[in-house]
Short mmCIF file of C-alpha atoms in Angstrom, two decimals:
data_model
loop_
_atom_site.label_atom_id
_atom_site.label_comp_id
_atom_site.label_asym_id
_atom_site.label_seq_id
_atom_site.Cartn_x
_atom_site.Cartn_y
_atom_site.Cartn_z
CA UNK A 218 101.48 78.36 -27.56
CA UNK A 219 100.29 81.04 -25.41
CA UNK A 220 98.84 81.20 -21.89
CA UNK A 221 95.93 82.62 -20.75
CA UNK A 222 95.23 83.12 -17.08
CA UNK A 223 92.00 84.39 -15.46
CA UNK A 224 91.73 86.46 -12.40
CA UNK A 225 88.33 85.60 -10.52
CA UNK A 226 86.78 87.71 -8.03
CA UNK A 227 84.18 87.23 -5.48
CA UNK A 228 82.07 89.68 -4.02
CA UNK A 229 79.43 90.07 -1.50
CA UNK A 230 75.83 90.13 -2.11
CA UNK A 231 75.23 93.85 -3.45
CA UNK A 232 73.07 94.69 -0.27
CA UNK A 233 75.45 92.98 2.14
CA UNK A 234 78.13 95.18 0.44
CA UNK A 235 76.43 98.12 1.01
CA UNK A 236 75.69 97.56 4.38
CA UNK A 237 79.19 96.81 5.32
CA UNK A 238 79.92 100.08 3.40
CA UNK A 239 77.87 101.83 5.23
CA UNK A 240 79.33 100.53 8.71
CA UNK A 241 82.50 101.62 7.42
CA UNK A 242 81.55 105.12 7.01
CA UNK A 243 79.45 105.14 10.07
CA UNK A 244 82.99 103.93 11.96
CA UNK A 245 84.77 106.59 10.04
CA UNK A 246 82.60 109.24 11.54
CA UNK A 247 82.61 108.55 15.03
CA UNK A 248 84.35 110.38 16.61
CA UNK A 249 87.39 109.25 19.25
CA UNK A 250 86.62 108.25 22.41
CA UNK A 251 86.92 110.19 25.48
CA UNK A 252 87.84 108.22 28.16
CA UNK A 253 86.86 109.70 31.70
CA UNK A 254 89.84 110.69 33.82
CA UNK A 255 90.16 109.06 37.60
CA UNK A 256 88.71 110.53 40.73
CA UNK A 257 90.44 110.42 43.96
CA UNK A 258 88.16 110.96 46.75
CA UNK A 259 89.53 113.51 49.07
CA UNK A 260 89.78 113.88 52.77
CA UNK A 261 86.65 113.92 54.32
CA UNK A 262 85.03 116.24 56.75
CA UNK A 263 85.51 113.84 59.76
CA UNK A 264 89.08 113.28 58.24
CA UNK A 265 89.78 116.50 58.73
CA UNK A 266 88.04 116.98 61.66
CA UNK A 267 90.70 114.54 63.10
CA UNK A 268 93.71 115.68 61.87
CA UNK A 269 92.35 119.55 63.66
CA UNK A 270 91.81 117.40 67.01
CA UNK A 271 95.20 116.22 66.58
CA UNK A 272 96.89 119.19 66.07
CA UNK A 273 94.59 120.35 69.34
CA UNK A 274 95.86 117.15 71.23
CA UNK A 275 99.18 117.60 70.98
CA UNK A 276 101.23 118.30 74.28
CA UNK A 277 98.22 118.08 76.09
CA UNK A 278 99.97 115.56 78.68
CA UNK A 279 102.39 119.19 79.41
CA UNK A 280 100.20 120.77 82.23
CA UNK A 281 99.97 117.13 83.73
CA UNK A 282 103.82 116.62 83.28
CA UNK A 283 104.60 120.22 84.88
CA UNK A 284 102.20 119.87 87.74
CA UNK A 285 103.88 116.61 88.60
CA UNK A 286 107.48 118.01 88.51
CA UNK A 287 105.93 120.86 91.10
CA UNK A 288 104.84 118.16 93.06
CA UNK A 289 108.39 116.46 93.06
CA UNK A 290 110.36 119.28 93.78
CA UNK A 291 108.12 120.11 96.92
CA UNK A 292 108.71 116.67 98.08
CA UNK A 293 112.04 116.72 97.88
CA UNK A 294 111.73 120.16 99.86
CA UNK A 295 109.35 118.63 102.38
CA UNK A 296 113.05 116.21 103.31
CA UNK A 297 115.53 119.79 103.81
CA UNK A 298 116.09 120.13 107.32
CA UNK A 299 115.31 123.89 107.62
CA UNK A 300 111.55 122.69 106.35
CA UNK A 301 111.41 119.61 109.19
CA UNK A 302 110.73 122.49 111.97
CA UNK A 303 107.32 123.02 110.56
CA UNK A 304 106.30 119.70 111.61
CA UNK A 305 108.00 120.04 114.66
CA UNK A 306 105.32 120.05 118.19
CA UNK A 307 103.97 123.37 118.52
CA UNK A 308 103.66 122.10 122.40
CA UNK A 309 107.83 120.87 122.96
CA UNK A 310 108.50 124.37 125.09
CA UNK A 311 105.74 123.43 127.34
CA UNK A 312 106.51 119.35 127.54
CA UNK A 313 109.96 120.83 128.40
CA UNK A 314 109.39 123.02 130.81
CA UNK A 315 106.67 120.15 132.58
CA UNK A 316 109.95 117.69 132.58
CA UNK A 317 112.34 120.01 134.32
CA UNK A 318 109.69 121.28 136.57
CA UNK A 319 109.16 117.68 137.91
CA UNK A 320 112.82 116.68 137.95
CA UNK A 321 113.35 120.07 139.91
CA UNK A 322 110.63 118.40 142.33
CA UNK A 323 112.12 115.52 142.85
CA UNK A 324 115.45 117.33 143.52
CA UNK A 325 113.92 119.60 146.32
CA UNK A 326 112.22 116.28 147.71
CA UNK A 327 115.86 114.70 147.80
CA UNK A 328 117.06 117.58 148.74
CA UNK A 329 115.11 117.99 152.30
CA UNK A 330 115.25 114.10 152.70
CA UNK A 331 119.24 114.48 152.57
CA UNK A 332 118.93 117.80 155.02
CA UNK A 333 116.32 115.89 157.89
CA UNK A 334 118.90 112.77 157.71
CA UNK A 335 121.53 114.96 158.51
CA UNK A 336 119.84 117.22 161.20
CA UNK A 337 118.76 114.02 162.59
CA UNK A 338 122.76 112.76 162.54
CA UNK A 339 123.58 116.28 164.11
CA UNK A 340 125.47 116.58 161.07
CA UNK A 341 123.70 119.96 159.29
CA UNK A 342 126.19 121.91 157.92
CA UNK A 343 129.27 119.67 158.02
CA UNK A 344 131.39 118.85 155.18
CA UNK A 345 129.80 115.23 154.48
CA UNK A 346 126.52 116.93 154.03
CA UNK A 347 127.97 119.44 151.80
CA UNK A 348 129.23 116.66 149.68
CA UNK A 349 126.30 115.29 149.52
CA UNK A 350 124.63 118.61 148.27
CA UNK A 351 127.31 118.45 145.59
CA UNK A 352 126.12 115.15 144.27
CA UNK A 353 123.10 115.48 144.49
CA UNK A 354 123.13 118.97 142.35
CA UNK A 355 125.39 117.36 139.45
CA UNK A 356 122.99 114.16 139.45
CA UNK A 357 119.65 116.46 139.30
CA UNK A 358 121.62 119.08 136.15
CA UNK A 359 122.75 115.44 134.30
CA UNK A 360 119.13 114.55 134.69
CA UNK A 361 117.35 117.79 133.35
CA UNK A 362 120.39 117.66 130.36
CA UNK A 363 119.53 113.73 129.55
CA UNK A 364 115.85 114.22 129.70
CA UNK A 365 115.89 117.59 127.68
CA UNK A 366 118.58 116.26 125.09
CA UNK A 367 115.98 113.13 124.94
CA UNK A 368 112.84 114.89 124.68
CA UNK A 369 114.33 117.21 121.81
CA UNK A 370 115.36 114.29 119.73
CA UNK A 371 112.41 112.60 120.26
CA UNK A 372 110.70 115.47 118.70
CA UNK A 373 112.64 115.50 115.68
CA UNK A 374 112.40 112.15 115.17
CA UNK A 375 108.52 112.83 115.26
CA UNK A 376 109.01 115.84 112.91
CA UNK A 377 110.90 114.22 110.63
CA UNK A 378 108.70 111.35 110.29
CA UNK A 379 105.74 113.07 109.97
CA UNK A 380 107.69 115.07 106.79
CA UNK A 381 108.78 112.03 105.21
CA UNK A 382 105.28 110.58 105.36
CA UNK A 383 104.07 113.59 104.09
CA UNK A 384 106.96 113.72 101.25
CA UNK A 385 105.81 110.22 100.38
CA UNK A 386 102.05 111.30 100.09
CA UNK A 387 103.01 114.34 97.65
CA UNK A 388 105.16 112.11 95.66
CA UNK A 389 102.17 109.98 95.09
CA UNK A 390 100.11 112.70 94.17
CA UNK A 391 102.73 114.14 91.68
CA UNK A 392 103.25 110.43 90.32
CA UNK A 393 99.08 110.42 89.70
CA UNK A 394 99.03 113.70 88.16
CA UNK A 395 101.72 112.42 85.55
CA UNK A 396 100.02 109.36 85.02
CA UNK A 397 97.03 111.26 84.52
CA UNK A 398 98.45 113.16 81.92
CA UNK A 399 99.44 109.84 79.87
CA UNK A 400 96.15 108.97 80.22
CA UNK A 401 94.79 112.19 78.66
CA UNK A 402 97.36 112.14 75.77
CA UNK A 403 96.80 108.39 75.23
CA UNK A 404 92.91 108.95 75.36
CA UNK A 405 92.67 111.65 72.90
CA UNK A 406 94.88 109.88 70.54
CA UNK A 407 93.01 106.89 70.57
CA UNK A 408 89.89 109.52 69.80
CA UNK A 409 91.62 110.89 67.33
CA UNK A 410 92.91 107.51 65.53
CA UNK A 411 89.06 106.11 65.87
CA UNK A 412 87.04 109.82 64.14
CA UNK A 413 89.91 109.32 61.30
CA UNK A 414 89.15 105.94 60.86
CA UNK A 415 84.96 106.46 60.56
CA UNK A 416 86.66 109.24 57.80
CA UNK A 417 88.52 106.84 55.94
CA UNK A 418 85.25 104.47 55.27
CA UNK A 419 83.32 107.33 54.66
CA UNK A 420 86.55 108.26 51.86
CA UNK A 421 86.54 104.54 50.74
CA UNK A 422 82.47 104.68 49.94
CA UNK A 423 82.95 107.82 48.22
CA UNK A 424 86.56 106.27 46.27
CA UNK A 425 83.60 103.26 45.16
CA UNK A 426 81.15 105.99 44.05
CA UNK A 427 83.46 107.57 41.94
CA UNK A 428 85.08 104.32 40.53
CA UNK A 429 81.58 103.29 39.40
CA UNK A 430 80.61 106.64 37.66
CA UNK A 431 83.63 106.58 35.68
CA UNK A 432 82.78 102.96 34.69
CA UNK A 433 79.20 103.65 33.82
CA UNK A 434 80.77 106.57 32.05
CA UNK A 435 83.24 104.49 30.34
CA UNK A 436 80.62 102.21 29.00
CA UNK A 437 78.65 104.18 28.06
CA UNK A 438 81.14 106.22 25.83
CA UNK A 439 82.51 102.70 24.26
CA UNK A 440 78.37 101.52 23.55
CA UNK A 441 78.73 103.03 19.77
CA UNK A 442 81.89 100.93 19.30
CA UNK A 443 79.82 97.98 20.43
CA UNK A 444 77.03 98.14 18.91
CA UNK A 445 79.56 98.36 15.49
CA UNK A 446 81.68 95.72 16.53
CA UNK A 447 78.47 93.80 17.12
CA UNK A 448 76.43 94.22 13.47
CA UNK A 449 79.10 93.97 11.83
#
């Protein structure tokens, strides 16, 4: 007994057929998408206007740092001894020659004090007085030796206070010129840091810009393909 079978097929309405047809051959002939590329906002003009102060900036702290190692050497040279006799007292010669005048004085004053006692002891010209002469010379050259010996040191003492005060005040002045210079490096870097980083917002706006062009762009190039994907 034989078998018959029988294949059924369904189709579409004859309009709805066509008009999926159609969408088929309207797919067929669009053409492929072209995808817009990325953007990359580059450096901006204050960017770059940074990076030139930068480049400017640097080693500006050296005429500070020099200045202040002048400053430190003539300190030190303020301390040599050949450099203390500037500071010695222009007036020592004449506080000198006042002393030994005076002790001279009081020498001759001894002197004829010693000479009445002994004309009045009828001793003039003896040996005792002549001893006495003898001390009295040694006692008035120990005295001018003592008091000049003390009125030089004195003086140098002076002199070299006077240059180590005036070594201290130098080495303060070379220590604020240094400092100074920090300050100007560390300044103009933080100048520097804060006009790049007004650049970089002003990069970041434009980086959004461009990011939403190419989506527009994107979406708009895709709209065919969704407007297909949508009728059909």
């Amino acid at each position: 007994m034989a078998t018959t079978s029988t294949e059924q097929i369904i189709r579409e309405a004859p309009e709805v057929e066509a008009l999926r047809m159609g969408l088929v051959e309207t797919a067929r002939a669009l053409p492929m998408p072209t995808l817009p590329a990325y953007q990359i906002a580059g450096m901006t003009p204050t960017q770059q206007a940074a990076v030139t102060r930068g480049q400017q900036g640097i080693g500006a702290y050296v005429p500070y740092s020099t200045a202040a190692g002048q400053g430190y050497n003539m300190a030190q040279g303020m301390l040599a001894p050949e450099a203390i006799n500037q500071y010695m007292s222009p007036y020592q010669q004449q506080v000198i020659d006042a002393a030994m005048m005076n002790i001279q004085r009081q020498g001759d004053m001894a002197r004829q004090n010693m000479q009445a006692q002994a004309v009045r002891a009828g001793a003039f010209g003896g040996s005792r007085e002549g001893v006495q002469r003898g001390v009295l010379g040694r006692a008035l050259a120990e005295t001018q030796q003592s008091t000049l010996a003390s009125l030089l040191n004195q003086n140098f003492n002076q002199a070299s206070q006077r240059a180590l005060q005036s070594a201290i005040a130098t080495g303060q002045i070379a220590q604020g010129i240094g400092s100074l210079g920090e300050q100007v490096q560390r300044l103009g870097q933080q100048d520097v840091s804060f006009l790049y980083g007004l650049g970089q917002q002003e990069q970041g706006q434009r980086q959004r810009e461009l990011d939403a062009l190419r989506a527009s762009n994107l979406q708009q190039s895709m709209l065919p393909y969704q407007h297909l994907s949508f009728v059909s």
